[in-house]
GROMACS .gro file of C-alpha atoms in nm:
model
  395
    1MET     CA    1  -2.398   5.884   0.211
    2ARG     CA    2  -2.492   5.513   0.209
    3LEU     CA    3  -2.612   5.543  -0.155
    4TYR     CA    4  -2.285   5.713  -0.254
    5LYS     CA    5  -2.077   5.429  -0.102
    6THR     CA    6  -2.297   5.171  -0.275
    7ILE     CA    7  -2.233   5.340  -0.611
    8GLN     CA    8  -1.858   5.346  -0.537
    9VAL     CA    9  -1.854   4.971  -0.463
   10PHE     CA   10  -2.058   4.900  -0.778
   11PHE     CA   11  -1.816   5.082  -1.007
   12LEU     CA   12  -1.516   4.923  -0.833
   13PHE     CA   13  -1.674   4.582  -0.902
   14LEU     CA   14  -1.711   4.676  -1.269
   15LEU     CA   15  -1.350   4.791  -1.283
   16VAL     CA   16  -1.213   4.464  -1.146
   17GLY     CA   17  -1.469   4.222  -1.283
   18CYS     CA   18  -1.464   4.341  -1.641
   19SER     CA   19  -1.087   4.318  -1.660
   20SER     CA   20  -1.038   3.972  -1.509
   21ASP     CA   21  -1.172   3.753  -1.789
   22ASP     CA   22  -0.981   3.907  -2.083
   23PRO     CA   23  -0.798   4.225  -1.986
   24THR     CA   24  -0.645   4.265  -2.334
   25ARG     CA   25  -0.980   4.323  -2.500
   26ASN     CA   26  -1.086   4.677  -2.584
   27ASN     CA   27  -1.317   4.805  -2.311
   28THR     CA   28  -1.429   5.132  -2.162
   29PHE     CA   29  -1.328   5.042  -1.810
   30VAL     CA   30  -0.957   4.945  -1.799
   31PRO     CA   31  -0.794   4.983  -2.142
   32LEU     CA   32  -0.440   4.866  -2.223
   33THR     CA   33  -0.220   5.173  -2.220
   34SER     CA   34   0.136   5.046  -2.259
   35ILE     CA   35   0.352   4.736  -2.313
   36GLU     CA   36   0.688   4.677  -2.147
   37VAL     CA   37   0.919   4.429  -2.321
   38THR     CA   38   1.203   4.269  -2.122
   39GLY     CA   39   1.452   3.994  -2.198
   40THR     CA   40   1.590   3.729  -1.966
   41TYR     CA   41   1.943   3.853  -2.048
   42GLN     CA   42   2.060   4.205  -2.130
   43THR     CA   43   2.304   4.079  -2.395
   44MET     CA   44   2.331   3.759  -2.596
   45ALA     CA   45   2.612   3.550  -2.731
   46ASN     CA   46   2.586   3.467  -3.101
   47GLN     CA   47   2.369   3.160  -3.179
   48THR     CA   48   2.208   3.165  -2.834
   49VAL     CA   49   1.846   3.228  -2.740
   50ASN     CA   50   1.684   3.485  -2.513
   51GLN     CA   51   1.324   3.474  -2.393
   52TYR     CA   52   1.152   3.813  -2.411
   53ARG     CA   53   0.824   3.880  -2.234
   54ALA     CA   54   0.554   4.142  -2.289
   55ILE     CA   55   0.393   4.293  -1.978
   56GLY     CA   56   0.078   4.497  -2.039
   57ASP     CA   57  -0.012   4.795  -1.821
   58PHE     CA   58  -0.385   4.858  -1.795
   59SER     CA   59  -0.427   5.226  -1.709
   60GLY     CA   60  -0.213   5.178  -1.400
   61ALA     CA   61  -0.482   4.960  -1.243
   62PHE     CA   62  -0.297   4.631  -1.292
   63THR     CA   63  -0.041   4.457  -1.513
   64LYS     CA   64  -0.053   4.123  -1.689
   65ASP     CA   65   0.185   3.902  -1.886
   66ILE     CA   66   0.053   3.915  -2.246
   67THR     CA   67   0.353   3.747  -2.414
   68THR     CA   68   0.131   3.495  -2.593
   69GLU     CA   69  -0.127   3.753  -2.698
   70VAL     CA   70   0.086   4.014  -2.874
   71SER     CA   71   0.231   4.008  -3.226
   72TRP     CA   72   0.610   3.972  -3.226
   73SER     CA   73   0.855   4.104  -3.485
   74ILE     CA   74   1.225   4.186  -3.512
   75ASP     CA   75   1.363   4.515  -3.649
   76ASN     CA   76   1.666   4.361  -3.824
   77ALA     CA   77   1.615   3.999  -3.926
   78ALA     CA   78   1.983   3.964  -4.017
   79ILE     CA   79   2.087   4.000  -3.653
   80ALA     CA   80   1.814   3.800  -3.481
   81SER     CA   81   1.483   3.621  -3.525
   82VAL     CA   82   1.184   3.600  -3.291
   83GLY     CA   83   0.943   3.313  -3.238
   84THR     CA   84   0.575   3.359  -3.318
   85ALA     CA   85   0.449   3.000  -3.312
   86THR     CA   86   0.262   2.861  -3.011
   87GLY     CA   87   0.508   2.781  -2.735
   88SER     CA   88   0.790   2.995  -2.875
   89GLU     CA   89   0.634   3.344  -2.861
   90GLY     CA   90   0.899   3.606  -2.784
   91LEU     CA   91   1.193   3.365  -2.804
   92VAL     CA   92   1.476   3.553  -2.975
   93THR     CA   93   1.760   3.368  -3.153
   94ALA     CA   94   2.086   3.552  -3.219
   95LEU     CA   95   2.206   3.517  -3.580
   96ALA     CA   96   2.491   3.768  -3.609
   97LEU     CA   97   2.682   4.028  -3.405
   98GLY     CA   98   2.515   4.366  -3.367
   99GLU     CA   99   2.216   4.543  -3.221
  100THR     CA  100   1.848   4.549  -3.315
  101SER     CA  101   1.508   4.566  -3.146
  102VAL     CA  102   1.236   4.315  -3.071
  103ILE     CA  103   0.883   4.452  -3.098
  104ALA     CA  104   0.554   4.347  -2.937
  105ILE     CA  105   0.226   4.493  -3.068
  106TYR     CA  106  -0.129   4.457  -2.942
  107VAL     CA  107  -0.387   4.640  -3.158
  108ASP     CA  108  -0.237   4.992  -3.163
  109ILE     CA  109  -0.013   4.961  -2.856
  110LEU     CA  110   0.358   4.894  -2.915
  111GLY     CA  111   0.645   4.800  -2.689
  112SER     CA  112   1.008   4.722  -2.775
  113ALA     CA  113   1.340   4.628  -2.621
  114PRO     CA  114   1.698   4.616  -2.748
  115VAL     CA  115   1.858   4.296  -2.871
  116ILE     CA  116   2.235   4.310  -2.829
  117VAL     CA  117   2.444   4.025  -2.972
  118THR     CA  118   2.800   4.048  -2.841
  119ASP     CA  119   3.129   3.896  -2.951
  120VAL     CA  120   3.187   3.658  -2.660
  121SER     CA  121   3.303   3.299  -2.653
  122LEU     CA  122   3.182   3.005  -2.448
  123ASP     CA  123   3.415   2.926  -2.158
  124ALA     CA  124   3.232   2.648  -1.973
  125ILE     CA  125   2.911   2.445  -1.948
  126ALA     CA  126   2.744   2.330  -1.628
  127ILE     CA  127   2.451   2.089  -1.633
  128THR     CA  128   2.199   2.026  -1.357
  129PRO     CA  129   2.092   1.831  -1.165
  130GLN     CA  130   2.413   1.661  -1.064
  131ASP     CA  131   2.421   1.293  -0.963
  132ALA     CA  132   2.045   1.243  -0.986
  133GLU     CA  133   1.883   0.923  -0.863
  134LEU     CA  134   1.544   0.817  -1.005
  135PRO     CA  135   1.332   0.500  -1.019
  136ALA     CA  136   1.272   0.342  -1.359
  137GLY     CA  137   0.978   0.495  -1.544
  138PHE     CA  138   1.042   0.856  -1.438
  139THR     CA  139   1.154   1.163  -1.633
  140GLN     CA  140   1.413   1.423  -1.542
  141GLN     CA  141   1.459   1.760  -1.711
  142TYR     CA  142   1.827   1.853  -1.744
  143GLU     CA  143   1.943   2.211  -1.793
  144ALA     CA  144   2.268   2.338  -1.941
  145VAL     CA  145   2.405   2.680  -1.843
  146GLY     CA  146   2.688   2.838  -2.039
  147THR     CA  147   2.944   3.078  -1.891
  148PHE     CA  148   3.091   3.316  -2.149
  149SER     CA  149   3.415   3.513  -2.177
  150ASP     CA  150   3.253   3.831  -2.038
  151ASN     CA  151   3.138   3.631  -1.730
  152SER     CA  152   2.778   3.642  -1.850
  153ILE     CA  153   2.563   3.333  -1.801
  154GLN     CA  154   2.293   3.200  -2.035
  155ASP     CA  155   2.066   2.900  -2.048
  156ILE     CA  156   2.180   2.689  -2.344
  157THR     CA  157   1.959   2.385  -2.273
  158PRO     CA  158   1.781   2.391  -2.614
  159LEU     CA  159   2.112   2.451  -2.794
  160ALA     CA  160   2.309   2.166  -2.642
  161THR     CA  161   2.342   1.817  -2.786
  162TRP     CA  162   2.234   1.567  -2.523
  163GLU     CA  163   2.353   1.210  -2.484
  164SER     CA  164   2.306   0.914  -2.249
  165SER     CA  165   2.600   0.673  -2.232
  166ASN     CA  166   2.375   0.370  -2.178
  167THR     CA  167   2.034   0.390  -2.343
  168ASN     CA  168   1.932   0.059  -2.184
  169PHE     CA  169   1.901   0.245  -1.854
  170ALA     CA  170   1.793   0.593  -1.966
  171THR     CA  171   1.742   0.795  -2.283
  172ILE     CA  172   1.750   1.172  -2.328
  173ASP     CA  173   1.593   1.382  -2.604
  174ASN     CA  174   1.717   1.700  -2.771
  175THR     CA  175   1.546   1.919  -2.511
  176GLY     CA  176   1.738   1.761  -2.223
  177LEU     CA  177   1.446   1.550  -2.099
  178ALA     CA  178   1.572   1.213  -1.972
  179THR     CA  179   1.349   0.905  -1.937
  180THR     CA  180   1.460   0.626  -1.707
  181LEU     CA  181   1.399   0.272  -1.833
  182ALA     CA  182   1.566   0.012  -1.612
  183SER     CA  183   1.784   0.000  -1.301
  184GLY     CA  184   2.148   0.079  -1.369
  185SER     CA  185   2.385   0.371  -1.410
  186THR     CA  186   2.440   0.599  -1.710
  187THR     CA  187   2.623   0.924  -1.782
  188ILE     CA  188   2.429   1.226  -1.911
  189THR     CA  189   2.632   1.467  -2.124
  190GLY     CA  190   2.546   1.808  -2.268
  191THR     CA  191   2.768   1.945  -2.546
  192TRP     CA  192   2.774   2.282  -2.728
  193GLN     CA  193   3.037   2.459  -2.933
  194GLY     CA  194   3.296   2.195  -2.855
  195LEU     CA  195   3.257   2.208  -2.476
  196ALA     CA  196   3.083   1.944  -2.267
  197SER     CA  197   2.966   1.870  -1.915
  198SER     CA  198   2.860   1.537  -1.771
  199THR     CA  199   2.688   1.392  -1.466
  200ASN     CA  200   2.591   1.049  -1.342
  201LEU     CA  201   2.229   0.929  -1.341
  202LEU     CA  202   2.151   0.632  -1.117
  203VAL     CA  203   1.831   0.448  -1.210
  204THR     CA  204   1.683   0.247  -0.925
  205PRO     CA  205   1.417  -0.027  -0.957
  206ALA     CA  206   1.069   0.084  -1.056
  207ILE     CA  207   0.832   0.175  -0.773
  208LEU     CA  208   0.472   0.071  -0.720
  209ASN     CA  209   0.217   0.325  -0.847
  210SER     CA  210  -0.117   0.154  -0.792
  211ILE     CA  211  -0.305  -0.167  -0.709
  212THR     CA  212  -0.595  -0.310  -0.909
  213ILE     CA  213  -0.812  -0.605  -0.802
  214THR     CA  214  -0.913  -0.849  -1.076
  215PRO     CA  215  -1.141  -1.000  -1.192
  216GLU     CA  216  -1.418  -0.749  -1.130
  217VAL     CA  217  -1.668  -1.009  -1.008
  218THR     CA  218  -1.923  -0.836  -0.788
  219THR     CA  219  -2.177  -1.110  -0.715
  220ILE     CA  220  -2.151  -1.471  -0.597
  221ALA     CA  221  -2.396  -1.716  -0.445
  222GLN     CA  222  -2.393  -1.791  -0.076
  223GLY     CA  223  -2.162  -2.083   0.006
  224THR     CA  224  -1.946  -2.039  -0.307
  225THR     CA  225  -1.602  -1.886  -0.353
  226VAL     CA  226  -1.426  -1.657  -0.598
  227GLN     CA  227  -1.052  -1.614  -0.646
  228PHE     CA  228  -0.928  -1.256  -0.670
  229GLN     CA  229  -0.591  -1.135  -0.787
  230ALA     CA  230  -0.414  -0.810  -0.705
  231GLU     CA  231  -0.212  -0.653  -0.984
  232GLY     CA  232   0.049  -0.389  -0.915
  233LYS     CA  233   0.131  -0.125  -1.176
  234TYR     CA  234   0.485   0.009  -1.148
  235SER     CA  235   0.645   0.334  -1.257
  236ASP     CA  236   0.793   0.167  -1.566
  237ASP     CA  237   0.440   0.059  -1.674
  238ARG     CA  238   0.515  -0.301  -1.579
  239ILE     CA  239   0.223  -0.494  -1.430
  240GLU     CA  240   0.288  -0.778  -1.185
  241ASP     CA  241   0.075  -1.023  -0.988
  242ILE     CA  242   0.110  -0.921  -0.623
  243THR     CA  243  -0.179  -1.130  -0.489
  244ASP     CA  244   0.039  -1.300  -0.228
  245MET     CA  245   0.199  -0.971  -0.120
  246VAL     CA  246  -0.108  -0.765  -0.032
  247ASN     CA  247  -0.317  -0.771   0.284
  248TRP     CA  248  -0.668  -0.893   0.198
  249GLN     CA  249  -0.956  -0.788   0.422
  250SER     CA  250  -1.333  -0.821   0.440
  251ALA     CA  251  -1.517  -0.541   0.613
  252ASP     CA  252  -1.767  -0.792   0.756
  253ASN     CA  253  -1.665  -1.154   0.805
  254SER     CA  254  -2.023  -1.252   0.880
  255ILE     CA  255  -2.109  -1.183   0.515
  256ALA     CA  256  -1.788  -1.288   0.338
  257ILE     CA  257  -1.440  -1.396   0.436
  258ILE     CA  258  -1.121  -1.375   0.231
  259ASP     CA  259  -0.791  -1.552   0.295
  260ASN     CA  260  -0.438  -1.422   0.250
  261LYS     CA  261  -0.431  -1.562  -0.105
  262GLY     CA  262  -0.735  -1.362  -0.221
  263LEU     CA  263  -0.990  -1.646  -0.208
  264ALA     CA  264  -1.325  -1.505  -0.097
  265GLU     CA  265  -1.621  -1.711   0.030
  266GLY     CA  266  -1.979  -1.595   0.062
  267ILE     CA  267  -2.108  -1.668   0.415
  268ALA     CA  268  -2.445  -1.494   0.422
  269THR     CA  269  -2.657  -1.281   0.192
  270GLY     CA  270  -2.570  -0.913   0.180
  271GLN     CA  271  -2.287  -0.699   0.050
  272VAL     CA  272  -1.946  -0.626   0.190
  273GLU     CA  273  -1.638  -0.423   0.096
  274ILE     CA  274  -1.326  -0.626   0.010
  275SER     CA  275  -0.989  -0.450   0.013
  276ALA     CA  276  -0.631  -0.525  -0.089
  277THR     CA  277  -0.362  -0.312   0.077
  278LEU     CA  278   0.016  -0.296   0.051
  279ASP     CA  279   0.257  -0.072   0.244
  280VAL     CA  280   0.578   0.011   0.059
  281ASN     CA  281   0.843   0.241   0.206
  282GLY     CA  282   0.591   0.439   0.407
  283SER     CA  283   0.337   0.467   0.125
  284THR     CA  284   0.008   0.276   0.132
  285PHE     CA  285  -0.151   0.146  -0.188
  286SER     CA  286  -0.495  -0.011  -0.198
  287ASP     CA  287  -0.798  -0.100  -0.405
  288THR     CA  288  -1.148  -0.191  -0.292
  289PHE     CA  289  -1.470  -0.327  -0.437
  290VAL     CA  290  -1.812  -0.430  -0.309
  291LEU     CA  291  -1.890  -0.803  -0.316
  292ARG     CA  292  -2.258  -0.901  -0.313
  293ILE     CA  293  -2.370  -1.238  -0.177
  294THR     CA  294  -2.704  -1.371  -0.305
  295ASP     CA  295  -2.932  -1.650  -0.184
  296ALA     CA  296  -2.940  -1.814  -0.529
  297PHE     CA  297  -2.907  -2.192  -0.522
  298ILE     CA  298  -2.728  -2.414  -0.770
  299GLN     CA  299  -2.939  -2.595  -1.029
  300SER     CA  300  -2.682  -2.758  -1.257
  301ILE     CA  301  -2.311  -2.811  -1.314
  302ARG     CA  302  -2.116  -2.834  -1.637
  303VAL     CA  303  -1.770  -2.993  -1.641
  304THR     CA  304  -1.519  -2.889  -1.908
  305PRO     CA  305  -1.332  -2.997  -2.111
  306GLU     CA  306  -1.562  -3.275  -2.224
  307ASN     CA  307  -1.457  -3.622  -2.343
  308SER     CA  308  -1.084  -3.554  -2.355
  309THR     CA  309  -0.782  -3.767  -2.443
  310ILE     CA  310  -0.433  -3.712  -2.299
  311GLN     CA  311  -0.103  -3.899  -2.289
  312ALA     CA  312   0.012  -4.079  -1.976
  313GLY     CA  313   0.214  -3.846  -1.757
  314GLU     CA  314   0.023  -3.536  -1.867
  315GLU     CA  315  -0.199  -3.317  -1.651
  316LEU     CA  316  -0.542  -3.178  -1.731
  317GLN     CA  317  -0.721  -2.903  -1.538
  318TYR     CA  318  -1.099  -2.942  -1.522
  319THR     CA  319  -1.340  -2.655  -1.464
  320ALA     CA  320  -1.686  -2.670  -1.310
  321THR     CA  321  -1.936  -2.399  -1.403
  322GLY     CA  322  -2.253  -2.373  -1.197
  323THR     CA  323  -2.586  -2.237  -1.316
  324PHE     CA  324  -2.793  -2.086  -1.035
  325SER     CA  325  -3.159  -2.018  -0.971
  326ASP     CA  326  -3.122  -1.651  -1.067
  327ASN     CA  327  -2.991  -1.758  -1.413
  328THR     CA  328  -2.635  -1.651  -1.329
  329GLN     CA  329  -2.332  -1.868  -1.395
  330GLN     CA  330  -2.025  -1.894  -1.178
  331ASP     CA  331  -1.695  -2.078  -1.173
  332ILE     CA  332  -1.731  -2.325  -0.885
  333THR     CA  333  -1.423  -2.538  -0.958
  334ARG     CA  334  -1.294  -2.485  -0.603
  335ASP     CA  335  -1.633  -2.548  -0.443
  336VAL     CA  336  -1.723  -2.887  -0.588
  337THR     CA  337  -1.584  -3.228  -0.496
  338TRP     CA  338  -1.394  -3.406  -0.778
  339LEU     CA  339  -1.385  -3.783  -0.829
  340SER     CA  340  -1.218  -4.018  -1.078
  341SER     CA  341  -1.373  -4.364  -1.128
  342ASN     CA  342  -1.053  -4.544  -1.235
  343PRO     CA  343  -0.746  -4.506  -1.010
  344SER     CA  344  -0.527  -4.683  -1.267
  345ALA     CA  345  -0.584  -4.395  -1.509
  346GLY     CA  346  -0.456  -4.137  -1.264
  347SER     CA  347  -0.566  -3.918  -0.975
  348ILE     CA  348  -0.755  -3.593  -0.937
  349ILE     CA  349  -0.726  -3.331  -0.664
  350TYR     CA  350  -1.065  -3.357  -0.506
  351TYR     CA  351  -1.117  -3.008  -0.355
  352GLY     CA  352  -0.978  -2.662  -0.290
  353VAL     CA  353  -0.753  -2.422  -0.477
  354SER     CA  354  -0.609  -2.693  -0.704
  355GLY     CA  355  -0.933  -2.891  -0.723
  356GLY     CA  356  -1.003  -3.054  -1.059
  357LEU     CA  357  -0.638  -3.105  -1.156
  358PHE     CA  358  -0.599  -3.456  -1.301
  359THR     CA  359  -0.258  -3.627  -1.324
  360SER     CA  360  -0.251  -3.936  -1.548
  361THR     CA  361  -0.055  -4.252  -1.463
  362CYS     CA  362  -0.184  -4.518  -1.706
  363GLU     CA  363   0.067  -4.806  -1.718
  364SER     CA  364  -0.134  -5.061  -1.915
  365THR     CA  365  -0.071  -5.159  -2.276
  366GLY     CA  366  -0.401  -5.008  -2.384
  367PRO     CA  367  -0.592  -4.687  -2.309
  368CYS     CA  368  -0.713  -4.621  -1.958
  369THR     CA  369  -1.060  -4.476  -1.937
  370THR     CA  370  -1.206  -4.299  -1.636
  371ILE     CA  371  -1.516  -4.099  -1.556
  372ILE     CA  372  -1.453  -3.757  -1.405
  373GLU     CA  373  -1.728  -3.630  -1.178
  374ALA     CA  374  -1.786  -3.297  -1.008
  375PHE     CA  375  -2.060  -3.279  -0.746
  376ILE     CA  376  -2.183  -3.050  -0.472
  377ASN     CA  377  -2.415  -3.121  -0.183
  378THR     CA  378  -2.691  -2.860  -0.169
  379GLY     CA  379  -2.834  -2.986   0.159
  380VAL     CA  380  -3.130  -3.146  -0.014
  381GLY     CA  381  -2.925  -3.361  -0.252
  382ASN     CA  382  -2.627  -3.366  -0.485
  383VAL     CA  383  -2.594  -3.171  -0.810
  384SER     CA  384  -2.332  -3.318  -1.041
  385ASP     CA  385  -2.192  -3.358  -1.391
  386THR     CA  386  -1.957  -3.613  -1.547
  387THR     CA  387  -1.731  -3.647  -1.846
  388VAL     CA  388  -1.508  -3.921  -1.991
  389LEU     CA  389  -1.129  -3.902  -1.995
  390THR     CA  390  -0.911  -4.138  -2.199
  391VAL     CA  391  -0.546  -4.174  -2.108
  392GLU     CA  392  -0.323  -4.312  -2.383
  393PRO     CA  393  -0.026  -4.517  -2.254
  394VAL     CA  394   0.330  -4.429  -2.351
  395LEU     CA  395   0.453  -4.721  -2.561
   0.00000   0.00000   0.00000
């Protein structure tokens, strides 16, 4: 008895398993025995479309939609046509009044259904959704339904002509798919056979989709800083700097700290996760990365630009690049101390976020020359670099 039940289970497994991958193939287990063809509507108005589907019956064991796998044809091509291309299989278009049949064939199995094109007129169009509200950068599929003189209803979405009254706010293609562009209001209209229906579409400001931290610096030396920015990507594909809006956090302040402007400082060797988070209307957006702090020490500094000339009243931003003992280079503009040797030529912000910004004030009749220096105290001495700046007076 146990052996008999085992054999039963084995053949049941073959019956189900062999039919699941491709049930329309010829097989000795569950062959296709019949095809039932049905349309979305029993009758059609002239020039409308009707989607027919083919349902295969496999020896009464199961059924499956095989609309895309059968060959489609129409009995009388003067009354209607049927789609055979990918994406339009079984889609019947009415061409003239009368009756014919649509046929679906798979190998030697045939199924058919009547196609009845009646003499009815369009009474009204209704489009949905009504009074939609979407953020910029979204899409909305509109549908048009026609009511005919015999009280029948058909989807006429692909037949209608679609229009947006203000394409600065939203556009709509010939399938009824609207794309919102910018905040504002527009009217969506679907028209067919002289009748139309309209609805309002309100486009609200784009919404935040994601946050990305830049630049993707992953390693800095202990005692140095790196400035991070947070960029927000919005539903309209716009990218904005949201550095000052996000909440910056370090998972371990003993390794690195980060302020509310995204400026991170390496405190001790190790690695730590840095995150930027923003809550918007109940949704939380964030990005994280791992910052590694090394024990490399600075060996040299290079100040750029070198040997520059500017006009009095102009500003010049200097950059300090440090070369470290592990052969890495890093922007240390905010970490060094800046000096200018000639106060009459102008002043330089000596440290911090705006460090290295020189503002010229030369009031003499001839050029004012100053030496710009960037230095850092390593604990065992200073490492520095200098360059010459000439400020031309305004005559």
